[in-house]
Tab-separated table of C-alpha atoms and ligand atoms in Angstrom:
chain	number	residue	atom	x	y	z
A	6	MET	CA	9.065	305.835	-31.251
A	7	SER	CA	10.379	302.379	-30.197
A	8	ASP	CA	10.337	301.283	-26.582
A	9	PHE	CA	12.918	299.100	-24.854
A	10	ASP	CA	13.894	298.481	-21.249
A	11	VAL	CA	17.600	298.936	-21.972
A	12	ILE	CA	19.431	300.483	-24.921
A	13	ILE	CA	23.137	299.634	-25.141
A	14	VAL	CA	25.276	302.102	-27.094
A	15	GLY	CA	28.110	300.155	-28.762
A	16	GLY	CA	28.237	296.624	-30.164
A	17	GLY	CA	31.860	295.722	-29.323
A	18	ILE	CA	32.689	292.981	-26.835
A	19	ALA	CA	31.504	295.126	-23.893
A	20	GLY	CA	28.035	295.822	-25.314
A	21	ALA	CA	27.578	292.334	-26.781
A	22	SER	CA	28.603	290.447	-23.609
A	23	LEU	CA	26.519	292.582	-21.264
A	24	GLY	CA	23.628	292.371	-23.729
A	25	ALA	CA	23.807	288.570	-23.711
A	26	GLU	CA	23.561	288.555	-19.907
A	27	ILE	CA	20.454	290.748	-19.699
A	28	ALA	CA	18.465	290.172	-22.898
A	29	GLY	CA	16.424	287.308	-21.399
A	30	LYS	CA	15.266	289.588	-18.584
A	31	ARG	CA	14.918	293.021	-20.203
A	32	ARG	CA	13.848	294.068	-23.720
A	33	THR	CA	17.261	295.149	-24.954
A	34	LEU	CA	18.507	296.901	-28.088
A	35	ILE	CA	22.155	297.401	-29.075
A	36	ILE	CA	22.754	300.422	-31.291
A	37	GLU	CA	26.057	300.373	-33.154
A	38	ALA	CA	27.335	303.335	-35.171
A	39	GLU	CA	29.289	301.272	-37.714
A	40	ASP	CA	27.873	298.881	-40.290
A	41	HIS	CA	29.011	295.889	-38.236
A	42	CYS	CA	29.660	295.256	-34.552
A	43	GLY	CA	33.299	294.799	-33.594
A	44	TYR	CA	34.726	297.245	-36.150
A	45	HIS	CA	36.781	299.192	-33.581
A	46	ALA	CA	38.884	297.963	-30.597
A	47	THR	CA	37.240	294.537	-30.458
A	48	GLY	CA	38.227	293.694	-34.018
A	49	ARG	CA	41.807	294.925	-33.644
A	50	SER	CA	43.177	293.300	-30.507
A	51	ALA	CA	46.323	291.234	-30.077
A	52	ALA	CA	43.974	288.441	-28.970
A	53	PHE	CA	45.728	287.100	-25.934
A	54	TYR	CA	44.674	286.074	-22.454
A	55	LEU	CA	47.263	287.012	-19.850
A	56	GLU	CA	46.346	286.772	-16.188
A	57	SER	CA	49.142	289.026	-14.965
A	58	TYR	CA	48.091	291.896	-17.210
A	59	GLY	CA	46.564	295.135	-15.900
A	60	GLY	CA	47.334	294.868	-12.157
A	61	PRO	CA	45.747	292.902	-9.304
A	62	GLU	CA	42.108	294.062	-9.674
A	63	VAL	CA	42.005	293.397	-13.407
A	64	ALA	CA	43.783	290.074	-12.784
A	65	LYS	CA	40.814	288.998	-10.630
A	66	LEU	CA	38.405	289.665	-13.510
A	67	THR	CA	40.679	287.826	-15.928
A	68	ALA	CA	41.105	284.804	-13.645
A	69	ALA	CA	37.343	284.661	-13.033
A	70	SER	CA	36.778	284.656	-16.811
A	71	GLY	CA	39.314	281.882	-17.509
A	72	PRO	CA	37.136	278.794	-16.884
A	73	PHE	CA	34.307	280.212	-19.036
A	74	LEU	CA	36.710	281.014	-21.883
A	75	THR	CA	38.308	277.568	-21.607
A	76	CYS	CA	35.122	275.556	-21.359
A	77	PRO	CA	31.969	277.616	-22.000
A	78	PRO	CA	28.463	276.222	-21.463
A	79	VAL	CA	27.647	274.075	-24.494
A	80	GLU	CA	24.604	276.173	-25.441
A	81	PHE	CA	26.929	279.199	-25.689
A	82	SER	CA	29.629	277.478	-27.739
A	83	GLU	CA	30.542	273.902	-28.506
A	84	ARG	CA	34.230	274.670	-28.140
A	85	GLY	CA	36.441	276.828	-25.940
A	86	PHE	CA	38.024	280.107	-27.001
A	87	LEU	CA	41.566	279.708	-25.620
A	88	ARG	CA	44.681	278.094	-27.070
A	89	ARG	CA	47.594	278.000	-24.640
A	90	ARG	CA	50.995	279.330	-25.665
A	91	GLY	CA	52.536	280.730	-22.461
A	92	ASP	CA	54.300	284.061	-22.016
A	93	LEU	CA	57.980	284.762	-21.490
A	94	HIS	CA	58.513	288.044	-19.645
A	95	ILE	CA	62.158	288.482	-20.649
A	96	THR	CA	64.583	290.745	-18.813
A	97	ARG	CA	68.154	291.964	-18.964
A	98	ASP	CA	68.248	292.163	-15.225
A	99	ILE	CA	65.420	292.135	-12.673
A	100	LEU	CA	62.449	289.814	-12.997
A	101	PRO	CA	59.040	291.536	-12.998
A	102	GLU	CA	56.643	291.351	-10.077
A	103	LEU	CA	53.310	289.868	-11.097
A	104	PRO	CA	49.967	289.996	-9.245
A	105	PRO	CA	49.552	287.379	-6.505
A	106	GLY	CA	48.188	283.990	-7.519
A	107	VAL	CA	49.521	284.034	-11.095
A	108	GLU	CA	51.425	280.814	-11.844
A	109	THR	CA	55.010	281.473	-13.011
A	110	ARG	CA	58.470	279.945	-13.050
A	111	VAL	CA	61.933	281.401	-13.649
A	112	VAL	CA	63.633	280.543	-16.938
A	113	GLU	CA	67.413	280.944	-17.052
A	114	ARG	CA	69.441	281.809	-20.154
A	115	GLU	CA	70.093	278.245	-21.317
A	116	GLU	CA	66.407	277.353	-21.434
A	117	LEU	CA	65.571	280.773	-22.876
A	118	GLU	CA	67.853	280.010	-25.839
A	119	ARG	CA	65.938	276.798	-26.446
A	120	LEU	CA	62.533	278.483	-26.224
A	121	VAL	CA	63.514	281.507	-28.341
A	122	PRO	CA	66.372	280.396	-30.622
A	123	GLY	CA	68.425	283.401	-31.735
A	124	ILE	CA	67.625	285.514	-28.676
A	125	ARG	CA	70.311	288.142	-28.176
A	126	PRO	CA	72.753	287.782	-25.273
A	127	GLN	CA	71.598	290.754	-23.199
A	128	TRP	CA	68.305	288.972	-22.398
A	129	ARG	CA	69.555	286.967	-19.450
A	130	ARG	CA	66.455	285.387	-17.982
A	131	ALA	CA	62.667	285.372	-18.016
A	132	LEU	CA	59.598	284.703	-15.970
A	133	PHE	CA	57.426	282.143	-17.753
A	134	GLU	CA	53.658	282.447	-17.323
A	135	PRO	CA	52.249	279.159	-18.651
A	136	GLY	CA	48.578	280.222	-18.515
A	137	CYS	CA	48.912	282.805	-21.313
A	138	ALA	CA	46.728	281.832	-24.284
A	139	ASP	CA	45.428	283.088	-27.607
A	140	ILE	CA	41.754	284.050	-27.575
A	141	ASP	CA	39.572	283.428	-30.604
A	142	VAL	CA	38.131	286.946	-30.347
A	143	ALA	CA	35.907	286.796	-33.422
A	144	ALA	CA	34.304	283.539	-32.237
A	145	LEU	CA	33.778	284.882	-28.711
A	146	HIS	CA	32.222	288.138	-29.926
A	147	LEU	CA	29.973	286.243	-32.355
A	148	ALA	CA	28.924	283.800	-29.630
A	149	TYR	CA	27.900	286.720	-27.401
A	150	LEU	CA	25.928	288.369	-30.212
A	151	ARG	CA	24.275	285.035	-31.006
A	152	ALA	CA	23.337	284.485	-27.344
A	153	PHE	CA	22.007	288.051	-27.198
A	154	ARG	CA	19.762	287.570	-30.222
A	155	ARG	CA	18.619	284.136	-29.075
A	156	SER	CA	17.356	285.703	-25.848
A	157	GLY	CA	15.333	288.245	-27.814
A	158	GLY	CA	17.893	291.068	-28.059
A	159	LEU	CA	17.903	293.272	-31.158
A	160	VAL	CA	20.897	294.860	-32.885
A	161	SER	CA	20.664	297.981	-35.003
A	162	THR	CA	23.783	298.863	-36.993
A	163	ARG	CA	24.533	302.209	-38.712
A	164	ALA	CA	22.719	303.676	-35.719
A	165	ARG	CA	24.871	306.339	-34.110
A	166	LEU	CA	23.429	307.942	-30.981
A	167	VAL	CA	23.603	311.709	-31.434
A	168	LEU	CA	21.565	313.045	-28.526
A	169	ALA	CA	19.559	311.829	-25.544
A	170	ASP	CA	17.295	313.658	-23.076
A	171	ARG	CA	16.135	312.450	-19.740
A	172	THR	CA	12.365	312.823	-19.420
A	173	ALA	CA	9.998	311.919	-16.570
A	174	ASP	CA	9.536	308.389	-17.960
A	175	GLY	CA	13.114	307.655	-19.043
A	176	TRP	CA	15.513	308.486	-21.868
A	177	ARG	CA	14.557	309.658	-25.359
A	178	LEU	CA	17.375	308.881	-27.767
A	179	GLN	CA	17.960	310.414	-31.141
A	180	VAL	CA	19.813	308.364	-33.741
A	181	GLU	CA	21.788	309.879	-36.633
A	182	ASP	CA	19.266	308.672	-39.241
A	183	GLY	CA	16.585	310.744	-37.510
A	184	SER	CA	14.827	307.896	-35.712
A	185	ALA	CA	13.896	308.155	-32.044
A	186	LEU	CA	14.051	305.501	-29.334
A	187	ARG	CA	12.942	305.332	-25.731
A	188	ALA	CA	14.163	303.361	-22.702
A	189	PRO	CA	14.499	303.899	-18.958
A	190	ILE	CA	18.152	302.725	-19.061
A	191	ILE	CA	21.008	303.651	-21.404
A	192	VAL	CA	24.234	301.640	-21.240
A	193	ASN	CA	27.331	303.474	-22.386
A	194	ALA	CA	29.523	300.772	-23.970
A	195	ALA	CA	30.961	303.101	-26.591
A	196	GLY	CA	34.666	302.340	-26.048
A	197	ALA	CA	36.810	305.300	-27.141
A	198	TRP	CA	33.660	307.403	-27.607
A	199	ALA	CA	32.459	306.876	-24.025
A	200	ASP	CA	32.859	310.479	-22.885
A	201	ARG	CA	31.311	311.784	-26.113
A	202	VAL	CA	28.276	309.576	-25.543
A	203	ALA	CA	28.043	310.889	-21.969
A	204	LYS	CA	28.099	314.473	-23.265
A	205	ALA	CA	25.406	313.659	-25.832
A	206	CYS	CA	23.287	312.553	-22.863
A	207	SER	CA	24.217	315.654	-20.772
A	208	VAL	CA	26.009	313.365	-18.299
A	209	VAL	CA	29.325	314.516	-16.774
A	210	PRO	CA	32.214	312.707	-18.542
A	211	ILE	CA	34.589	310.635	-16.395
A	212	GLY	CA	37.809	311.285	-18.309
A	213	ILE	CA	38.054	308.213	-20.545
A	214	GLU	CA	41.208	308.564	-22.640
A	215	PRO	CA	41.636	306.639	-25.891
A	216	LYS	CA	45.231	305.569	-26.602
A	217	ARG	CA	46.416	304.214	-29.915
A	218	ARG	CA	48.247	300.897	-30.076
A	219	THR	CA	49.999	299.580	-33.185
A	220	MET	CA	50.207	295.965	-34.344
A	221	VAL	CA	52.467	294.663	-37.121
A	222	GLN	CA	52.391	291.301	-38.854
A	223	LEU	CA	55.995	290.587	-39.819
A	224	ARG	CA	57.411	287.881	-42.034
A	225	VAL	CA	60.845	286.809	-40.801
A	226	GLY	CA	63.661	284.544	-41.984
A	227	HIS	CA	63.088	282.004	-39.226
A	228	SER	CA	60.540	279.207	-39.110
A	229	GLY	CA	58.767	277.091	-36.520
A	230	LEU	CA	57.161	280.117	-34.884
A	231	ARG	CA	53.492	279.145	-34.754
A	232	ASP	CA	53.690	277.981	-31.130
A	233	LEU	CA	56.290	280.474	-29.952
A	234	PRO	CA	55.320	281.815	-26.523
A	235	LEU	CA	54.261	285.426	-26.277
A	236	VAL	CA	57.507	287.310	-25.629
A	237	ASP	CA	57.430	290.646	-23.818
A	238	ASP	CA	59.939	292.639	-21.843
A	239	ALA	CA	59.553	293.438	-18.193
A	240	ASP	CA	59.789	297.196	-18.977
A	241	GLY	CA	56.820	297.066	-21.356
A	242	THR	CA	58.424	298.253	-24.605
A	243	PHE	CA	57.355	295.458	-26.984
A	244	TYR	CA	55.624	292.122	-27.307
A	245	PHE	CA	55.431	289.555	-30.075
A	246	LYS	CA	53.943	286.126	-30.612
A	247	GLY	CA	54.069	283.537	-33.373
A	248	GLU	CA	51.213	283.792	-35.842
A	249	ASP	CA	52.257	281.341	-38.532
A	250	ASP	CA	55.309	279.239	-39.316
A	251	ASN	CA	57.423	282.297	-40.157
A	252	THR	CA	55.242	285.255	-39.251
A	253	ILE	CA	54.787	287.037	-35.966
A	254	TRP	CA	52.440	289.648	-34.500
A	255	LEU	CA	54.458	292.429	-32.965
A	256	SER	CA	53.629	295.593	-31.034
A	257	PRO	CA	55.911	298.392	-29.809
A	258	HIS	CA	53.610	298.641	-26.786
A	259	ASP	CA	52.796	302.206	-27.835
A	260	GLU	CA	50.163	304.217	-26.050
A	261	ILE	CA	49.548	307.445	-27.945
A	262	ALA	CA	46.789	309.704	-26.602
A	263	THR	CA	44.346	310.480	-29.408
A	264	GLU	CA	40.814	311.632	-30.178
A	265	PRO	CA	38.296	308.833	-30.797
A	266	CYS	CA	38.688	307.861	-34.475
A	267	ASP	CA	39.138	305.046	-36.959
A	268	ALA	CA	42.727	304.475	-35.824
A	269	ALA	CA	45.459	303.721	-38.362
A	270	PRO	CA	49.110	302.816	-37.801
A	271	GLU	CA	51.799	305.500	-38.206
A	272	GLU	CA	54.996	304.587	-40.079
A	273	ILE	CA	57.128	305.753	-37.172
A	274	ASP	CA	55.442	303.306	-34.787
A	275	VAL	CA	55.837	300.418	-37.232
A	276	ALA	CA	59.549	301.317	-37.584
A	277	MET	CA	59.923	301.529	-33.802
A	278	ALA	CA	58.303	298.102	-33.419
A	279	ILE	CA	60.757	296.535	-35.884
A	280	ASP	CA	63.698	298.281	-34.247
A	281	ARG	CA	62.762	296.893	-30.831
A	282	PHE	CA	62.136	293.434	-32.280
A	283	GLU	CA	65.611	293.420	-33.834
A	284	SER	CA	67.085	294.131	-30.413
A	285	VAL	CA	65.560	290.881	-29.129
A	286	VAL	CA	66.294	288.200	-31.758
A	287	ASP	CA	68.616	287.839	-34.746
A	288	TRP	CA	65.867	286.692	-37.148
A	289	PRO	CA	66.080	288.640	-40.452
A	290	VAL	CA	63.017	290.816	-41.039
A	291	GLU	CA	61.693	290.017	-44.546
A	292	ARG	CA	58.610	292.191	-44.854
A	293	VAL	CA	55.682	293.853	-43.149
A	294	GLU	CA	52.694	291.776	-44.260
A	295	ARG	CA	50.168	294.121	-42.676
A	296	SER	CA	49.815	296.585	-39.841
A	297	TRP	CA	46.866	297.996	-37.980
A	298	ALA	CA	46.061	300.114	-34.943
A	299	GLY	CA	43.255	300.355	-32.447
A	300	LEU	CA	42.257	302.444	-29.461
A	301	ARG	CA	42.555	301.171	-25.910
A	302	SER	CA	40.516	303.395	-23.611
A	303	PHE	CA	41.359	304.063	-19.985
A	304	ALA	CA	39.739	305.731	-16.974
A	305	PRO	CA	42.105	308.001	-15.005
A	306	ASP	CA	42.997	305.140	-12.589
A	307	ARG	CA	43.226	302.592	-15.441
A	308	LEU	CA	40.535	300.374	-13.944
A	309	PRO	CA	37.357	299.640	-15.884
A	310	VAL	CA	34.138	301.417	-14.933
A	311	TYR	CA	30.941	299.425	-14.370
A	312	GLY	CA	27.849	300.846	-12.726
A	313	PHE	CA	25.140	303.506	-12.728
A	314	ALA	CA	26.177	307.173	-12.862
A	315	ALA	CA	25.578	309.004	-9.616
A	316	ASP	CA	24.544	312.155	-11.488
A	317	ALA	CA	22.062	310.749	-14.019
A	318	ALA	CA	19.336	308.222	-13.241
A	319	GLY	CA	19.318	305.274	-15.640
A	320	PHE	CA	22.746	305.972	-17.175
A	321	PHE	CA	25.023	302.926	-16.845
A	322	TRP	CA	28.779	303.047	-17.550
A	323	CYS	CA	30.489	299.975	-19.055
A	324	VAL	CA	33.736	301.515	-20.234
A	325	GLY	CA	37.511	301.839	-19.713
A	326	GLN	CA	38.383	298.256	-20.684
A	327	GLY	CA	41.915	299.312	-21.676
A	328	GLY	CA	43.980	296.440	-23.070
A	329	PHE	CA	42.051	293.711	-21.242
A	330	GLY	CA	38.462	294.050	-22.479
A	331	ILE	CA	38.391	290.699	-24.266
A	332	GLN	CA	40.023	288.533	-21.610
A	333	THR	CA	37.837	290.028	-18.853
A	334	SER	CA	34.576	290.085	-20.810
A	335	PRO	CA	32.835	287.051	-19.236
A	336	ALA	CA	33.333	288.245	-15.638
A	337	ALA	CA	32.829	291.916	-16.532
A	338	ALA	CA	29.521	291.141	-18.230
A	339	LYS	CA	28.276	289.122	-15.223
A	340	LEU	CA	29.347	291.886	-12.827
A	341	SER	CA	27.746	294.626	-14.935
A	342	ALA	CA	24.550	292.608	-15.352
A	343	ALA	CA	24.240	292.080	-11.575
A	344	LEU	CA	24.705	295.829	-10.989
A	345	LEU	CA	22.308	296.813	-13.753
A	346	LEU	CA	19.564	294.351	-12.778
A	347	GLY	CA	20.119	294.768	-9.024
A	348	GLU	CA	20.560	291.011	-8.672
A	349	GLU	CA	22.852	288.791	-6.611
A	350	PRO	CA	26.211	288.249	-8.302
A	351	ASP	CA	26.711	285.054	-10.298
A	352	SER	CA	29.068	282.475	-8.715
A	353	MET	CA	31.723	283.389	-11.340
A	354	ILE	CA	32.210	286.797	-9.713
A	355	ARG	CA	31.349	286.168	-6.082
A	356	GLN	CA	34.968	286.836	-5.033
A	357	ILE	CA	35.051	290.217	-6.790
A	358	ASP	CA	34.206	293.472	-5.027
A	359	PRO	CA	32.086	295.580	-7.421
A	360	ALA	CA	32.850	298.782	-5.447
A	361	VAL	CA	36.336	298.799	-7.006
A	362	PHE	CA	34.793	299.402	-10.418
A	363	LEU	CA	31.882	301.752	-9.638
A	364	PRO	CA	31.925	305.157	-11.336
A	365	ASN	CA	31.487	307.030	-8.043
A	366	ARG	CA	35.121	306.168	-7.172
A	367	LEU	CA	35.993	308.771	-9.827
A	368	ARG	CA	33.926	311.336	-7.857
A	369	ILE	CA	31.275	312.222	-10.359
B	1	LIG	C1	46.001	296.818	-30.556
B	1	LIG	C2	45.152	296.325	-29.423
B	1	LIG	C3	45.510	295.143	-28.779
B	1	LIG	C4	44.685	294.637	-27.766
B	1	LIG	N1	44.985	293.419	-27.256
B	1	LIG	C5	44.153	292.861	-26.335
B	1	LIG	C6	44.382	291.550	-25.853
B	1	LIG	O1	45.338	290.875	-26.281
B	1	LIG	N2	43.512	291.035	-24.937
B	1	LIG	C7	42.438	291.755	-24.472
B	1	LIG	O2	41.703	291.251	-23.625
B	1	LIG	N3	42.202	293.006	-24.924
B	1	LIG	C8	43.021	293.572	-25.843
B	1	LIG	N4	42.769	294.819	-26.311
B	1	LIG	C9	41.693	295.602	-25.704
B	1	LIG	C10	40.325	295.223	-26.232
B	1	LIG	O3	40.355	295.152	-27.646
B	1	LIG	C11	39.331	296.294	-25.749
B	1	LIG	O4	39.409	296.455	-24.345
B	1	LIG	C12	37.882	295.913	-26.083
B	1	LIG	O5	37.775	295.532	-27.431
B	1	LIG	C13	36.954	297.080	-25.788
B	1	LIG	O6	35.677	296.697	-26.201
B	1	LIG	P1	34.507	297.759	-26.289
B	1	LIG	O7	33.289	297.030	-26.681
B	1	LIG	O8	34.509	298.555	-25.035
B	1	LIG	O9	34.988	298.792	-27.414
B	1	LIG	P2	34.818	298.751	-29.004
B	1	LIG	O10	35.098	297.421	-29.551
B	1	LIG	O11	35.614	299.884	-29.545
B	1	LIG	O12	33.272	299.007	-29.192
B	1	LIG	C14	32.675	300.258	-28.950
B	1	LIG	C15	31.655	300.452	-30.030
B	1	LIG	O13	30.850	301.608	-29.736
B	1	LIG	C16	30.447	302.151	-30.974
B	1	LIG	N5	30.017	303.544	-30.768
B	1	LIG	C17	30.773	304.590	-30.383
B	1	LIG	N6	30.015	305.710	-30.309
B	1	LIG	C18	28.749	305.346	-30.649
B	1	LIG	C19	27.528	306.054	-30.760
B	1	LIG	N7	27.445	307.375	-30.507
B	1	LIG	N8	26.420	305.378	-31.159
B	1	LIG	C20	26.478	304.043	-31.413
B	1	LIG	N9	27.630	303.327	-31.324
B	1	LIG	C21	28.735	303.967	-30.943
B	1	LIG	C22	31.708	302.050	-31.822
B	1	LIG	O14	31.419	302.119	-33.204
B	1	LIG	C23	32.279	300.710	-31.394
B	1	LIG	O15	31.922	299.660	-32.268
B	1	LIG	C24	43.549	295.358	-27.342
B	1	LIG	C25	43.208	296.555	-27.961
B	1	LIG	C26	43.989	297.028	-29.006
B	1	LIG	C27	43.586	298.302	-29.698
């Protein structure tokens, strides 16, 4: 039986970033069911940083993470993870309301035509959010795993938690390969599987719902798209951004409730994405280069959940990161680490009220 202070279940961005924050202070192990960390939601994102996304409380986490993502400490990474492209929230009619403090300006039709040549006439105006950026997700996730290991953290892949019992001296965990582990604290960072992990630990689930989202890489008969702003509609029915000179990443903004699984795109959602795209610009669609899907997982109030369970000593929730788990990861990891270690919050998150994210708000 191996002993640790903390065992984190899940090696996506949530588990890796929290692990990096605590590994220097607690003997920490990440157990990851797949053969590499980042196989699920973390490896499938649309990879953008958008401050207005997810409502005012999530926006605070995103804004707090921005400086770290732009200019991380040199020992963490020698270069930043963001590349600015801006976001055009286009509308036929009424401009969207964004959370307070997000920098924006109104773009009228004439400028819109310059920024998105070939945009169809019904799109009359837009709100431009200049701070929107691409995130180098793979580099960020790797940097967190590297920092975790450098501080003494261990990662065990192909190690699915199947059962855990609470004993007088902590948790005894059983892994699928038959091995047993022991630690006083379990962190549930299992993404779409969060409620299943809770059940395996005899902890009351909090109603985390995985929802499938589809992404399509499209080649189009229009060039000069690499630096195209992210384009989304105020009603939330699509978004696309330039990927290469004449390719884009496109999503129909779908949100299909599903069981936790290795998500794959459905033809109907790919077709819907293309249909919506064609209602925005007149660029000929040449071919689907690839498509993929991933699960975004939400708590009932769509806010993330960070903190110890009220009903099970030593069980820490780090779940419900929805569609913002990458862009919020630096602040979320600092907040979770402060809660887990019982320490003062880092200056990055001093303005953020942790009570908003505690699991007891969901009345467990
Ligand atoms: C299509 C799409 C677009 C997105 N776009 C963006 C974006 O532009 N910006 C942004 O910030 N976010 C975006 N997101 C959201 C972001 O990807 C997620 O919020 C984030 O990756 C969640 O990280 P995680 O570590 O919680 O989950 P995951 O990456 O899914 O990691 C959870 C891990 O737990 C493991 N696990 C599960 N059960 C067990 C078990 N029993 N034992 C051991 N391991 C287990 C899984 O194998 C998995 O690797 C997007 C998501 C999708 C799907």
